[in-house]
mmCIF file of C-alpha atoms in Angstrom:
data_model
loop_
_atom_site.group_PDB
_atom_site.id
_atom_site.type_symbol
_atom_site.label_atom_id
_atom_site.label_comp_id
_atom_site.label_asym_id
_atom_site.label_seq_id
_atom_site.Cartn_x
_atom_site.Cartn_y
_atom_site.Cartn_z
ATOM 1 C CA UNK A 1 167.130 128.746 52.720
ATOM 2 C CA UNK A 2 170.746 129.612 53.195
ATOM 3 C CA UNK A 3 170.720 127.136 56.341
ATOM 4 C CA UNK A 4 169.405 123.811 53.952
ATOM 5 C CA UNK A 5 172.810 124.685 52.199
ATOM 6 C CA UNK A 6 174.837 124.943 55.235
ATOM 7 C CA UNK A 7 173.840 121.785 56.208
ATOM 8 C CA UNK A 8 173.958 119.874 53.007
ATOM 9 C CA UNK A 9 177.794 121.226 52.727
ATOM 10 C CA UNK A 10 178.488 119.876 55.996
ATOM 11 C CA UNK A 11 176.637 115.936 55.374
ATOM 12 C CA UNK A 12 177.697 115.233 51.909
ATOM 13 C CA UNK A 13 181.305 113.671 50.949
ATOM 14 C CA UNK A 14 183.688 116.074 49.280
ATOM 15 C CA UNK A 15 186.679 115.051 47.353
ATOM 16 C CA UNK A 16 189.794 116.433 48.950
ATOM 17 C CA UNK A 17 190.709 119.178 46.777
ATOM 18 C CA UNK A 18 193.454 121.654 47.302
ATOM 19 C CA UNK A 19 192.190 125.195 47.213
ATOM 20 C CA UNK A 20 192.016 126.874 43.389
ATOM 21 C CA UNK A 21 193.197 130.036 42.656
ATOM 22 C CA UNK A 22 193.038 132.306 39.713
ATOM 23 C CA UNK A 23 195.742 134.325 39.048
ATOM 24 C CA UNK A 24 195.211 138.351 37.496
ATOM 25 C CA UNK A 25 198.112 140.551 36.558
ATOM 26 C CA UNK A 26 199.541 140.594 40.051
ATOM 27 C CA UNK A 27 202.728 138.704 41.564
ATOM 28 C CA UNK A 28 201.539 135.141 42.620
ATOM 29 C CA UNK A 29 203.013 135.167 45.919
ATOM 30 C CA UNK A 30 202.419 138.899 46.834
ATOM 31 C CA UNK A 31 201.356 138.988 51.106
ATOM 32 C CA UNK A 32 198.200 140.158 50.863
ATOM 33 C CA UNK A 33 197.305 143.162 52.841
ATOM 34 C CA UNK A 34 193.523 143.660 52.082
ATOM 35 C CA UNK A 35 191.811 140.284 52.655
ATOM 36 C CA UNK A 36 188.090 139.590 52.090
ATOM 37 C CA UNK A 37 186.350 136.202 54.147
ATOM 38 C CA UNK A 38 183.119 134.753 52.475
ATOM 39 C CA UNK A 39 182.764 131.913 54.766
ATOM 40 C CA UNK A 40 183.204 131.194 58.691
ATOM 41 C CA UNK A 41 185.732 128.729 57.929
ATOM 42 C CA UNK A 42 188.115 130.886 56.180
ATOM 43 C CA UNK A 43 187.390 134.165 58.958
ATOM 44 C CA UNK A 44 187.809 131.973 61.952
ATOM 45 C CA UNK A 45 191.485 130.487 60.071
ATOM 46 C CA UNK A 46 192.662 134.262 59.469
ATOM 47 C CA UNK A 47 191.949 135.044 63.012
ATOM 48 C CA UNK A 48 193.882 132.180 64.170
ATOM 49 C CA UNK A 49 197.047 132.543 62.093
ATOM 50 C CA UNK A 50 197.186 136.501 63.040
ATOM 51 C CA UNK A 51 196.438 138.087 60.308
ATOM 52 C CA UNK A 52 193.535 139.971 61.139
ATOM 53 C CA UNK A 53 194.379 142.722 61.231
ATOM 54 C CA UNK A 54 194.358 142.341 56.647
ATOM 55 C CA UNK A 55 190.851 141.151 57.035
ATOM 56 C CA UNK A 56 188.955 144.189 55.638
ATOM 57 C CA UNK A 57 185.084 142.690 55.373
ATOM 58 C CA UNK A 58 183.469 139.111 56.251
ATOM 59 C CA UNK A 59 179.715 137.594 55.756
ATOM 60 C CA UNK A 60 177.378 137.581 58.581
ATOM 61 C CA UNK A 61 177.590 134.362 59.305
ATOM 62 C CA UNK A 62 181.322 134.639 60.200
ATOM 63 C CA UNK A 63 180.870 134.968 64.022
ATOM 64 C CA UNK A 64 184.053 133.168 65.181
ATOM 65 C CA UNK A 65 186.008 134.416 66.921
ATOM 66 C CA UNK A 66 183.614 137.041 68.442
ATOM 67 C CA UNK A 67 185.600 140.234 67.392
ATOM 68 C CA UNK A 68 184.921 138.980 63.595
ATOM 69 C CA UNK A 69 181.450 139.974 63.942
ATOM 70 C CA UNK A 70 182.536 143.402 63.806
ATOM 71 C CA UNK A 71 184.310 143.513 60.740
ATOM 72 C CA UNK A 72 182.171 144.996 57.356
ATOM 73 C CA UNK A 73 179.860 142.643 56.471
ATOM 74 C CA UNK A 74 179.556 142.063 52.510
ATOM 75 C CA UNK A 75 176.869 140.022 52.265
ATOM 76 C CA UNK A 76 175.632 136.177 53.914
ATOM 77 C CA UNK A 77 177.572 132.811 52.214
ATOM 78 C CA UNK A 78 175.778 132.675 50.007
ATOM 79 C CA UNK A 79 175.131 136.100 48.107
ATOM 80 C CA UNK A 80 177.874 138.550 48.411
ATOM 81 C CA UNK A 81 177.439 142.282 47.153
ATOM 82 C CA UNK A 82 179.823 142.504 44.765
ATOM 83 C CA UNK A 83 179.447 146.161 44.571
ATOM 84 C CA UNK A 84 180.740 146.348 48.121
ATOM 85 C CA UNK A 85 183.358 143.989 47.945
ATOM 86 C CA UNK A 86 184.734 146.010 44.858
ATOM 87 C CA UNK A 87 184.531 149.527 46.821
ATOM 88 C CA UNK A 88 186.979 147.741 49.700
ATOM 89 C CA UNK A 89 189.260 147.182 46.999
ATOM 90 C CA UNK A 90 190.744 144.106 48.277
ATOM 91 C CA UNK A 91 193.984 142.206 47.208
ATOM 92 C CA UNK A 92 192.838 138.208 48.222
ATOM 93 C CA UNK A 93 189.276 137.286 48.035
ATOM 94 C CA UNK A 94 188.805 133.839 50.079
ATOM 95 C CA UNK A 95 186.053 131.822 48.689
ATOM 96 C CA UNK A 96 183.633 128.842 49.876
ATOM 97 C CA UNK A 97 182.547 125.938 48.153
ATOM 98 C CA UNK A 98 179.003 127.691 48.717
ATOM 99 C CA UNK A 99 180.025 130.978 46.843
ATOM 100 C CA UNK A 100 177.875 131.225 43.895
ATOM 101 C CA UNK A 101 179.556 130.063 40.916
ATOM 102 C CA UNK A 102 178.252 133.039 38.916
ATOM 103 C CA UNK A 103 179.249 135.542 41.729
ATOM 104 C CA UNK A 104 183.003 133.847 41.769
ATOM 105 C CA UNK A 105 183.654 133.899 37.785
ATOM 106 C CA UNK A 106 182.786 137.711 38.032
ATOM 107 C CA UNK A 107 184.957 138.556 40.689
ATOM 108 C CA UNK A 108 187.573 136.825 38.568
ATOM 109 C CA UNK A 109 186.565 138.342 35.503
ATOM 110 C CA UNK A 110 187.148 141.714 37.406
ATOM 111 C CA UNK A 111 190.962 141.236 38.180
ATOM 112 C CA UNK A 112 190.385 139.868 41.758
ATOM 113 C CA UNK A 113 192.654 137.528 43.648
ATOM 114 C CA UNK A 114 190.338 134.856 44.620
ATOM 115 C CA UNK A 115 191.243 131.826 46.334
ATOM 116 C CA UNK A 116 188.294 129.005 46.725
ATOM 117 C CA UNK A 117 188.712 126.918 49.320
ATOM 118 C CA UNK A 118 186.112 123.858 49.296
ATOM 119 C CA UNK A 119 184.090 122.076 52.524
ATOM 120 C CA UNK A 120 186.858 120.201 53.828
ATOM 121 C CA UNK A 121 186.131 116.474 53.718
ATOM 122 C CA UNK A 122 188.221 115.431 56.965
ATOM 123 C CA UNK A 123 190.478 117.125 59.979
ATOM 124 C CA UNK A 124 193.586 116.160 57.761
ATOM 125 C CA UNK A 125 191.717 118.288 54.726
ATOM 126 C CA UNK A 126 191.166 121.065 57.175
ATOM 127 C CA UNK A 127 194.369 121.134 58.060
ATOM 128 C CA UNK A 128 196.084 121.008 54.968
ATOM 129 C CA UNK A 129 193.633 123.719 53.714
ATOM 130 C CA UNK A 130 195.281 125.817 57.120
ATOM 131 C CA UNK A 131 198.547 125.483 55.125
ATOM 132 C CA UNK A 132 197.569 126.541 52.404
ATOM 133 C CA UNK A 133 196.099 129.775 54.002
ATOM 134 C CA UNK A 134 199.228 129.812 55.730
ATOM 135 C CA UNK A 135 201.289 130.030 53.009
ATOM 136 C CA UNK A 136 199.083 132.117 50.897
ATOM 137 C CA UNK A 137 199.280 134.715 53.751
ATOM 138 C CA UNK A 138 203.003 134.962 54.289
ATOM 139 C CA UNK A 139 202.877 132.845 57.520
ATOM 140 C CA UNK A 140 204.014 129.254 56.986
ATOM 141 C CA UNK A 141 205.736 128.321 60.417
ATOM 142 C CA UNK A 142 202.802 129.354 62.286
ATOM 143 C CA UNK A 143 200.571 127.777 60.672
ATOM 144 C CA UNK A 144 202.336 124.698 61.099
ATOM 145 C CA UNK A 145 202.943 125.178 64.650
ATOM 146 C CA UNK A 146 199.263 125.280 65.299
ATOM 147 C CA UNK A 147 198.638 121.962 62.942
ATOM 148 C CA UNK A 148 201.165 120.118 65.031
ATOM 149 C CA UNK A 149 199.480 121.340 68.011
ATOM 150 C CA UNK A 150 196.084 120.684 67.123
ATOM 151 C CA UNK A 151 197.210 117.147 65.571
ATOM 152 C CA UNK A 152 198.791 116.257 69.138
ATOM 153 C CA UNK A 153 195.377 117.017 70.911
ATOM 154 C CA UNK A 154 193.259 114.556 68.525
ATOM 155 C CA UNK A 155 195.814 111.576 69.109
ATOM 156 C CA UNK A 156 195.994 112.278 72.762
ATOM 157 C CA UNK A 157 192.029 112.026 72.275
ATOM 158 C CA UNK A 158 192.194 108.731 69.924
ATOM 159 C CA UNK A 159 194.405 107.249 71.992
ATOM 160 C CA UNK A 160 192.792 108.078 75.511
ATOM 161 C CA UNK A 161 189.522 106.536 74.431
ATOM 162 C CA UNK A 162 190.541 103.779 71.794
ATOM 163 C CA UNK A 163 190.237 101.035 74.765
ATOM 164 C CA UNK A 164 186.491 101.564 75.455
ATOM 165 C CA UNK A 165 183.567 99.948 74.708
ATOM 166 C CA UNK A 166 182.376 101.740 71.080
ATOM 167 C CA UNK A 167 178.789 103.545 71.638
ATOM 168 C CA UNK A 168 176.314 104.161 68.309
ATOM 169 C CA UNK A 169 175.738 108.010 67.949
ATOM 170 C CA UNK A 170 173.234 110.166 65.955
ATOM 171 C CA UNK A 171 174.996 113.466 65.345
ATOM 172 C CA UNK A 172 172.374 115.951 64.283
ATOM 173 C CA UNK A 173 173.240 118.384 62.232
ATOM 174 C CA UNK A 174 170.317 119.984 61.076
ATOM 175 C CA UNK A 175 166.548 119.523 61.551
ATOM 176 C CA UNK A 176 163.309 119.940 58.922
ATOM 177 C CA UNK A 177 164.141 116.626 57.568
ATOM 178 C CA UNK A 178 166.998 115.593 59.898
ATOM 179 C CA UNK A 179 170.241 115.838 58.996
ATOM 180 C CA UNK A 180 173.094 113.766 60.186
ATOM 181 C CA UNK A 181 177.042 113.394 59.273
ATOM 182 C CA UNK A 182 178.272 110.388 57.082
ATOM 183 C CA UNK A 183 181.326 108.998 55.953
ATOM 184 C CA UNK A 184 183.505 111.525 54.092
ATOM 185 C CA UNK A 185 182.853 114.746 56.117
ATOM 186 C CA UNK A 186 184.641 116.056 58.495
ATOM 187 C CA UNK A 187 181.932 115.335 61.026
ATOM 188 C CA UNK A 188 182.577 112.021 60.577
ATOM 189 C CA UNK A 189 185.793 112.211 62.233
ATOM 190 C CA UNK A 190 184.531 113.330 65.372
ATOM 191 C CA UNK A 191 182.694 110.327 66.011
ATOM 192 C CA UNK A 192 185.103 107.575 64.674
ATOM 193 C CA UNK A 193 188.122 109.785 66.845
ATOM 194 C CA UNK A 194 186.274 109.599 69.782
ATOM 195 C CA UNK A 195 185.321 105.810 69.318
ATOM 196 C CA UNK A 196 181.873 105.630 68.758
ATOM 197 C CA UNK A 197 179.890 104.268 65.588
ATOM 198 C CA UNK A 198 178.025 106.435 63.530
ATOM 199 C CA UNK A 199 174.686 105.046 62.755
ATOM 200 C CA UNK A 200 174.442 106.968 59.433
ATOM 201 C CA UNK A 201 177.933 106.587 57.960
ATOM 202 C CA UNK A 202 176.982 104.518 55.252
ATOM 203 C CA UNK A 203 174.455 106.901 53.895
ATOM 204 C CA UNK A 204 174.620 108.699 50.717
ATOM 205 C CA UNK A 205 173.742 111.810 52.177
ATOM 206 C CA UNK A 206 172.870 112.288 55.352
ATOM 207 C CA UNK A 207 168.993 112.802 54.883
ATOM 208 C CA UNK A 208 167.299 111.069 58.112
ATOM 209 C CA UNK A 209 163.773 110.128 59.473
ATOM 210 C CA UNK A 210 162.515 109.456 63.246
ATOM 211 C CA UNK A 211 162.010 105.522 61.958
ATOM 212 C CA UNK A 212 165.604 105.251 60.974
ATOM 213 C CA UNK A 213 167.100 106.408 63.754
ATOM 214 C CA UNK A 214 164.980 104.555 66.519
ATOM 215 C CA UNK A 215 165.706 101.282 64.128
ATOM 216 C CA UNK A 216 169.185 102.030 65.257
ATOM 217 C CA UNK A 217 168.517 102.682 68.584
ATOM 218 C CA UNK A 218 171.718 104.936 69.455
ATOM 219 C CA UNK A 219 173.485 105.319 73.095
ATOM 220 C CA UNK A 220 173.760 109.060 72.483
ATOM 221 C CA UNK A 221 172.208 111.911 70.360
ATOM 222 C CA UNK A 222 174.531 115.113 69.780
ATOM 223 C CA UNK A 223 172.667 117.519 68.656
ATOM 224 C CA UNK A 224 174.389 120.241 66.958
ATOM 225 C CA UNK A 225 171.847 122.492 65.155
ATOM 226 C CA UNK A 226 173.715 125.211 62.394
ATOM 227 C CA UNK A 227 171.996 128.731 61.606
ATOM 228 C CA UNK A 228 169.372 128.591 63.984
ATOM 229 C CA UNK A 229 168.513 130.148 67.451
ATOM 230 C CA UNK A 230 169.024 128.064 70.562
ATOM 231 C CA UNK A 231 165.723 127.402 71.220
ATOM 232 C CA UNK A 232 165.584 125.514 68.452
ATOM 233 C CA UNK A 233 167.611 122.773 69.749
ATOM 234 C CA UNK A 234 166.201 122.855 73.115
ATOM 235 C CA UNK A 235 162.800 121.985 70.486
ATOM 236 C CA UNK A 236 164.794 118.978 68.897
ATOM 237 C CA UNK A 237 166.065 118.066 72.142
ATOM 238 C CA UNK A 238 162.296 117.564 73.538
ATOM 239 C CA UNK A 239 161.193 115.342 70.339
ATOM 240 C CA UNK A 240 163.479 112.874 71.268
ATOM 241 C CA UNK A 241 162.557 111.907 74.834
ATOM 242 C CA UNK A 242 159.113 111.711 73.737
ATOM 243 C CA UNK A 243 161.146 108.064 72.160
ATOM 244 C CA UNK A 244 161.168 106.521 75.676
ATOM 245 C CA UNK A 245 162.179 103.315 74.710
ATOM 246 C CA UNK A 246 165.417 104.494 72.830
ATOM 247 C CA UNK A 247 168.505 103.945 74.492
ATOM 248 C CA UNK A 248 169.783 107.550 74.249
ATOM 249 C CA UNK A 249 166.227 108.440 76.309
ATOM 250 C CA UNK A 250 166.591 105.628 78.867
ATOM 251 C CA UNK A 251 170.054 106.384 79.371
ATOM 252 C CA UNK A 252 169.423 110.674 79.377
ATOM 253 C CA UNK A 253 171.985 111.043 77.298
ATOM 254 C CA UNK A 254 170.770 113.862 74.677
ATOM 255 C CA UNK A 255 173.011 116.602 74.514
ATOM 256 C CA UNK A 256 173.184 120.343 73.077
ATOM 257 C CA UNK A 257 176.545 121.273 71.588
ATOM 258 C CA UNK A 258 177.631 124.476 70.248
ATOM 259 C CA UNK A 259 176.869 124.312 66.368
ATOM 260 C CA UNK A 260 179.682 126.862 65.463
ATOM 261 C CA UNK A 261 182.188 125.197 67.064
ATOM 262 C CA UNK A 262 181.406 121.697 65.369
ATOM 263 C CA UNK A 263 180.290 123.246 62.162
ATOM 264 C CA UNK A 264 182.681 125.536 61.017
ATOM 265 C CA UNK A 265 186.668 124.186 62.358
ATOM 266 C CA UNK A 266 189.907 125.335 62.220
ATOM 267 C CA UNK A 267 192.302 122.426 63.353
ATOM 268 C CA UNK A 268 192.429 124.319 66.396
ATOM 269 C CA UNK A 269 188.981 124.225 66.750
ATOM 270 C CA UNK A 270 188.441 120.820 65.505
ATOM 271 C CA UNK A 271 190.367 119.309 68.157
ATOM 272 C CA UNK A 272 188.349 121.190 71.043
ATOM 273 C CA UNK A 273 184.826 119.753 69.411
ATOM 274 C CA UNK A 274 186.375 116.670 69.148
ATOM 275 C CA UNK A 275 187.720 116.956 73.169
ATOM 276 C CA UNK A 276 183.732 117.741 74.001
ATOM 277 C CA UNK A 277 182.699 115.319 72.010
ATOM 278 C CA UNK A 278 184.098 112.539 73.036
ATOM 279 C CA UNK A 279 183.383 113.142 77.010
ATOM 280 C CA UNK A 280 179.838 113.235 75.731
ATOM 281 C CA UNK A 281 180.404 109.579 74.565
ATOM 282 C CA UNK A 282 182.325 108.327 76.719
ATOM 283 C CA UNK A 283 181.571 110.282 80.342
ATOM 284 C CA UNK A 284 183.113 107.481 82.302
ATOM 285 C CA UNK A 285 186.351 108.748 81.631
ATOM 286 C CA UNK A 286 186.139 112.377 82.895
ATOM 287 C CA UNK A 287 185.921 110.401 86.348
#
């Protein structure tokens, strides 16, 4: 299922790559005009730096912001249509870590820009993978305005809640086995921003079990379910408090949070998950 993927991209570690291009008979630092998106992460950072407007075709799971689910759709994240993505004749192809290796060697092999940019590991690896873009796209101060910006809004979060007591979260990320974040993803850094401790950091993946969660007993459970319908969370939600004795239950503090806003950042974006986030861990101090 395209969704087991999703998740496992957004649990396990990633090294912090730059973004790798290949480079066909065409001038390396050509603007491009006709851009193609095969992941959320890359649509959503398009749409922020402006350049819209070049993005010719997306995959259907690029729904942020809404106006990108209107653009052609070429395929999901995982399988493109090559076909299709041919006929739009683009000029920059922007690739995932989950594009199909097969899929990506024959776009190169048929003269196409393509840029890969990997799962970012961190917010400072999603934003220096907004550079990049920025750069790549002809728009370098901008995108460095909006990094300063969004790097401004996660101090002022650090710092607002670095003073209070530390709570132990479960952030789940996917269900059917549970998935959580752990040390080295990006989801990570919401939780150690915002203060808490992350009871499954010091997994190797993030592969979880009902037992090893209630053995840690967390304060809160953030529940942030990718590729699925709503009602599927409001499902995961009701497993829990059948745990009465677990803090998180005692305490009511289970929460629903948008999964494409936490799953799929721009810095921008990063920094408002991270400024939900933490009021979910800390609601004291929206008082």
């Amino acid at each position: 299922m395209i969704f087991a993927f999703l998740v496992f991209s957004l649990i396990t570690p990633h090294s912090p790559a730059l973004a790798k291009e290949n480079s066909p008979d065409k001038p390396l630092h050509s603007v491009p005009q006709r851009i193609i998106s095969l992941g959320p992460i890359n649509t959503e950072n398009v749409y922020l730096l402006g350049a819209d407007d070049r993005l010719v075709a997306n995959t259907s799971y690029c729904v942020r912001p809404a106006a990108a689910k209107n653009k052609q759709k070429i395929g999901s994240v995982m399988q493109v249509s090559l076909e299709k993505i041919i006929s739009l004749k683009p000029d920059l192809v922007l690739a995932t870590g989950l594009t199909q290796q097969q899929q990506l060697q024959q776009m190169k092999n048929m003269g196409l820009r393509v840029v890969q940019f990997q799962q970012p590991s961190s917010f400072k690896a999603i934003c220096n993978q907004f550079l990049q873009l920025g750069q790549l796209l002809g728009v370098e101060k901008k995108a460095q305005e909006i990094v300063e910006q969004a790097q401004h809004r996660v101090q002022a979060v650090t710092s607002r809640y670095a003073a209070l007591s530390q709570q132990k979260i479960f952030l789940q990320i996917g269900s059917q086995p549970l998935f959580s974040s752990v040390k080295g993803s990006f989801t990570n850094d919401y939780i150690v921003y915002s203060n808490g401790i992350n009871i499954a950091a010091n997994q190797k993946n993030g592969t979880m079990n009902y037992e090893r969660v209630l053995a840690h007993n967390p304060d809160v459970i953030i529940i942030a379910i990718m590729g699925t319908e709503s009602g599927i969370a409001a499902m995961e939600k009701k497993k829990w408090y059948k745990f009465s004795g677990m803090k998180a239950v005692l305490n009511n503090r289970i929460h629903i949070i948008d999964p494409d806003l936490v799953c799929s950042p721009s810095p921008t974006t990063f920094a408002e998950a991270l400024e939900q986030i933490a009021l979910l861990i800390h609601p004291e101090s929206s008082t």
